[in-house]
Amino acid sequence: MQRIRIGEILIQSGVLTERQVKHILSVQKKVGRPFGDLAERLYGIDPQVVAGAWVEQYIKVAGTIDLTNVVPATDCLGLVSRRQAWQFHLVPLRRDDGHLCLATTAENLVRAVNFAARRISEPVYFAIADARQLNGMLMKHYPVPNFIAEFAETF
């Protein structure tokens, strides 16, 4: 599998130059900090831009999932509350080789990762889904009144 680097994504989007990326990489070898952290510190790159590049990298590596025929495992659904599912736009789907698979959207990946790191006590990975499909799954397995679902879509 070909590696997709955040620096390359930031160059393609015009945020950094090749020279800046090379500088960050040389500093990274010395200090061992994450590339995005150094881009923020050395060149004032907005953390949201770095997070967006990370999400793009994740999707290019992991791909997306079609939730049309996916049926979440019952034992996994109980791992998050209705409020958590809607607040972080995620649905636990299944366990694969000791890892919990959570569906979320590209727009909510960073928030979902932060939530999982704090609240889920097992290794996780994320499946990126279409927002409409994910919202349909949320309504099916964590039902709320329509006005709450519509409000949740604004986040």
mmCIF file of C-alpha atoms in Angstrom:
data_model
loop_
_atom_site.group_PDB
_atom_site.id
_atom_site.type_symbol
_atom_site.label_atom_id
_atom_site.label_comp_id
_atom_site.label_asym_id
_atom_site.label_seq_id
_atom_site.Cartn_x
_atom_site.Cartn_y
_atom_site.Cartn_z
ATOM 1 C CA MET A 1 0.000 0.000 0.000
ATOM 2 C CA GLN A 2 1.316 3.426 -0.920
ATOM 3 C CA ARG A 3 1.818 5.838 1.961
ATOM 4 C CA ILE A 4 -0.061 9.092 1.851
ATOM 5 C CA ARG A 5 1.646 11.752 3.921
ATOM 6 C CA ILE A 6 0.033 14.757 5.539
ATOM 7 C CA GLY A 7 2.834 16.953 4.209
ATOM 8 C CA GLU A 8 1.979 15.929 0.646
ATOM 9 C CA ILE A 9 -1.679 16.742 1.232
ATOM 10 C CA LEU A 10 -0.764 20.163 2.634
ATOM 11 C CA ILE A 11 1.469 20.851 -0.381
ATOM 12 C CA GLN A 12 -1.300 19.817 -2.806
ATOM 13 C CA SER A 13 -3.759 22.105 -1.049
ATOM 14 C CA GLY A 14 -1.310 25.032 -1.166
ATOM 15 C CA VAL A 15 -0.921 25.318 2.604
ATOM 16 C CA LEU A 16 2.799 24.453 2.715
ATOM 17 C CA THR A 17 5.639 24.465 0.216
ATOM 18 C CA GLU A 18 7.941 21.515 -0.429
ATOM 19 C CA ARG A 19 10.727 23.414 1.303
ATOM 20 C CA GLN A 20 8.583 23.921 4.414
ATOM 21 C CA VAL A 21 7.646 20.241 4.496
ATOM 22 C CA LYS A 22 11.322 19.243 4.238
ATOM 23 C CA HIS A 23 12.104 21.609 7.106
ATOM 24 C CA ILE A 24 9.335 20.140 9.260
ATOM 25 C CA LEU A 25 10.569 16.623 8.510
ATOM 26 C CA SER A 26 14.128 17.508 9.506
ATOM 27 C CA VAL A 27 12.908 19.030 12.776
ATOM 28 C CA GLN A 28 10.662 16.026 13.334
ATOM 29 C CA LYS A 29 13.660 13.677 13.148
ATOM 30 C CA LYS A 30 15.347 15.666 15.917
ATOM 31 C CA VAL A 31 12.423 16.217 18.290
ATOM 32 C CA GLY A 32 10.067 13.320 17.523
ATOM 33 C CA ARG A 33 6.897 15.441 17.505
ATOM 34 C CA PRO A 34 3.950 14.747 15.143
ATOM 35 C CA PHE A 35 4.161 16.414 11.742
ATOM 36 C CA GLY A 36 0.936 18.367 12.245
ATOM 37 C CA ASP A 37 2.044 19.716 15.610
ATOM 38 C CA LEU A 38 5.272 20.974 14.066
ATOM 39 C CA ALA A 39 3.435 22.517 11.105
ATOM 40 C CA GLU A 40 1.308 24.451 13.574
ATOM 41 C CA ARG A 41 4.275 25.554 15.706
ATOM 42 C CA LEU A 42 6.778 26.339 12.949
ATOM 43 C CA TYR A 43 4.510 27.850 10.305
ATOM 44 C CA GLY A 44 1.366 28.862 12.169
ATOM 45 C CA ILE A 45 -0.827 26.416 10.282
ATOM 46 C CA ASP A 46 -4.356 26.398 11.689
ATOM 47 C CA PRO A 47 -4.986 23.215 13.719
ATOM 48 C CA GLN A 48 -8.256 22.704 11.833
ATOM 49 C CA VAL A 49 -6.343 22.669 8.547
ATOM 50 C CA VAL A 50 -3.991 20.023 9.947
ATOM 51 C CA ALA A 51 -6.968 18.005 11.219
ATOM 52 C CA GLY A 52 -8.589 18.260 7.784
ATOM 53 C CA ALA A 53 -5.427 16.936 6.146
ATOM 54 C CA TRP A 54 -5.336 14.077 8.652
ATOM 55 C CA VAL A 55 -8.974 13.204 7.850
ATOM 56 C CA GLU A 56 -8.188 13.264 4.126
ATOM 57 C CA GLN A 57 -5.200 11.002 4.751
ATOM 58 C CA TYR A 58 -7.318 8.593 6.811
ATOM 59 C CA ILE A 59 -10.011 8.346 4.133
ATOM 60 C CA LYS A 60 -7.455 7.771 1.368
ATOM 61 C CA VAL A 61 -5.928 4.916 3.357
ATOM 62 C CA ALA A 62 -9.041 3.385 4.930
ATOM 63 C CA GLY A 63 -11.646 4.149 2.281
ATOM 64 C CA THR A 64 -15.351 4.480 2.988
ATOM 65 C CA ILE A 65 -18.156 2.108 3.897
ATOM 66 C CA ASP A 66 -21.611 1.645 2.416
ATOM 67 C CA LEU A 67 -23.985 1.167 5.355
ATOM 68 C CA THR A 68 -26.936 0.066 3.211
ATOM 69 C CA ASN A 69 -26.831 -3.597 4.241
ATOM 70 C CA VAL A 70 -24.809 -3.321 7.442
ATOM 71 C CA VAL A 71 -26.451 -4.619 10.600
ATOM 72 C CA PRO A 72 -24.621 -3.550 13.763
ATOM 73 C CA ALA A 73 -23.884 -6.243 16.337
ATOM 74 C CA THR A 74 -26.308 -5.909 19.243
ATOM 75 C CA ASP A 75 -23.554 -6.237 21.850
ATOM 76 C CA CYS A 76 -21.715 -3.318 20.249
ATOM 77 C CA LEU A 77 -24.669 -0.917 20.129
ATOM 78 C CA GLY A 78 -24.824 -0.805 23.924
ATOM 79 C CA LEU A 79 -21.283 0.543 24.174
ATOM 80 C CA VAL A 80 -22.468 4.115 23.603
ATOM 81 C CA SER A 81 -25.537 5.912 24.846
ATOM 82 C CA ARG A 82 -28.090 7.558 22.574
ATOM 83 C CA ARG A 83 -26.711 10.972 23.531
ATOM 84 C CA GLN A 84 -23.128 9.929 22.785
ATOM 85 C CA ALA A 85 -24.094 8.370 19.451
ATOM 86 C CA TRP A 86 -25.798 11.565 18.287
ATOM 87 C CA GLN A 87 -23.342 13.990 19.871
ATOM 88 C CA PHE A 88 -20.324 12.362 18.251
ATOM 89 C CA HIS A 89 -22.124 10.981 15.175
ATOM 90 C CA LEU A 90 -20.944 7.431 15.592
ATOM 91 C CA VAL A 91 -22.398 3.939 15.607
ATOM 92 C CA PRO A 92 -20.507 0.892 16.899
ATOM 93 C CA LEU A 93 -20.789 -1.777 14.198
ATOM 94 C CA ARG A 94 -18.818 -4.899 15.099
ATOM 95 C CA ARG A 95 -15.611 -6.323 16.480
ATOM 96 C CA ASP A 96 -12.886 -7.482 14.105
ATOM 97 C CA ASP A 97 -9.811 -9.239 15.471
ATOM 98 C CA GLY A 98 -10.177 -7.612 18.890
ATOM 99 C CA HIS A 99 -10.886 -4.118 17.523
ATOM 100 C CA LEU A 100 -14.204 -2.297 17.705
ATOM 101 C CA CYS A 101 -15.348 -0.814 14.387
ATOM 102 C CA LEU A 102 -17.137 2.520 14.729
ATOM 103 C CA ALA A 103 -18.928 4.192 11.826
ATOM 104 C CA THR A 104 -18.767 7.967 11.584
ATOM 105 C CA THR A 105 -18.547 10.619 8.878
ATOM 106 C CA ALA A 106 -15.491 12.443 7.557
ATOM 107 C CA GLU A 107 -16.819 15.651 9.105
ATOM 108 C CA ASN A 108 -17.056 14.032 12.543
ATOM 109 C CA LEU A 109 -13.963 11.815 12.496
ATOM 110 C CA VAL A 110 -11.795 14.017 14.711
ATOM 111 C CA ARG A 111 -14.537 14.404 17.343
ATOM 112 C CA ALA A 112 -15.319 10.680 17.214
ATOM 113 C CA VAL A 113 -11.646 9.777 17.652
ATOM 114 C CA ASN A 114 -11.342 12.098 20.647
ATOM 115 C CA PHE A 115 -14.482 10.619 22.209
ATOM 116 C CA ALA A 116 -13.347 7.035 21.650
ATOM 117 C CA ALA A 117 -9.921 7.735 23.116
ATOM 118 C CA ARG A 118 -11.520 9.041 26.306
ATOM 119 C CA ARG A 119 -14.529 6.748 26.690
ATOM 120 C CA ILE A 120 -14.041 3.407 24.971
ATOM 121 C CA SER A 121 -11.761 0.996 26.755
ATOM 122 C CA GLU A 122 -10.863 -1.224 23.828
ATOM 123 C CA PRO A 123 -8.944 -0.708 20.588
ATOM 124 C CA VAL A 124 -11.056 0.937 17.891
ATOM 125 C CA TYR A 125 -10.934 1.777 14.227
ATOM 126 C CA PHE A 126 -13.266 3.923 12.176
ATOM 127 C CA ALA A 127 -15.307 3.259 9.078
ATOM 128 C CA ILE A 128 -16.154 6.465 7.215
ATOM 129 C CA ALA A 129 -19.752 6.610 5.999
ATOM 130 C CA ASP A 130 -22.013 8.948 4.083
ATOM 131 C CA ALA A 131 -23.784 11.383 6.429
ATOM 132 C CA ARG A 132 -27.288 10.405 5.245
ATOM 133 C CA GLN A 133 -26.602 6.722 5.747
ATOM 134 C CA LEU A 134 -25.112 7.307 9.178
ATOM 135 C CA ASN A 135 -28.044 9.487 10.241
ATOM 136 C CA GLY A 136 -30.439 6.769 9.090
ATOM 137 C CA MET A 137 -28.565 4.226 11.177
ATOM 138 C CA LEU A 138 -28.587 6.579 14.162
ATOM 139 C CA MET A 139 -32.363 7.004 13.841
ATOM 140 C CA LYS A 140 -32.868 3.254 13.580
ATOM 141 C CA HIS A 141 -30.679 2.209 16.515
ATOM 142 C CA TYR A 142 -30.685 5.343 18.694
ATOM 143 C CA PRO A 143 -34.046 6.970 17.847
ATOM 144 C CA VAL A 144 -34.707 10.583 18.791
ATOM 145 C CA PRO A 145 -37.428 13.059 17.783
ATOM 146 C CA ASN A 146 -36.847 14.579 14.342
ATOM 147 C CA PHE A 147 -36.107 18.041 15.729
ATOM 148 C CA ILE A 148 -33.203 16.638 17.764
ATOM 149 C CA ALA A 149 -31.829 14.778 14.738
ATOM 150 C CA GLU A 150 -32.051 17.958 12.662
ATOM 151 C CA PHE A 151 -30.287 19.921 15.401
ATOM 152 C CA ALA A 152 -27.541 17.290 15.627
ATOM 153 C CA GLU A 153 -26.887 17.624 11.886
ATOM 154 C CA THR A 154 -25.775 21.219 12.414
ATOM 155 C CA PHE A 155 -22.658 20.100 14.315
#
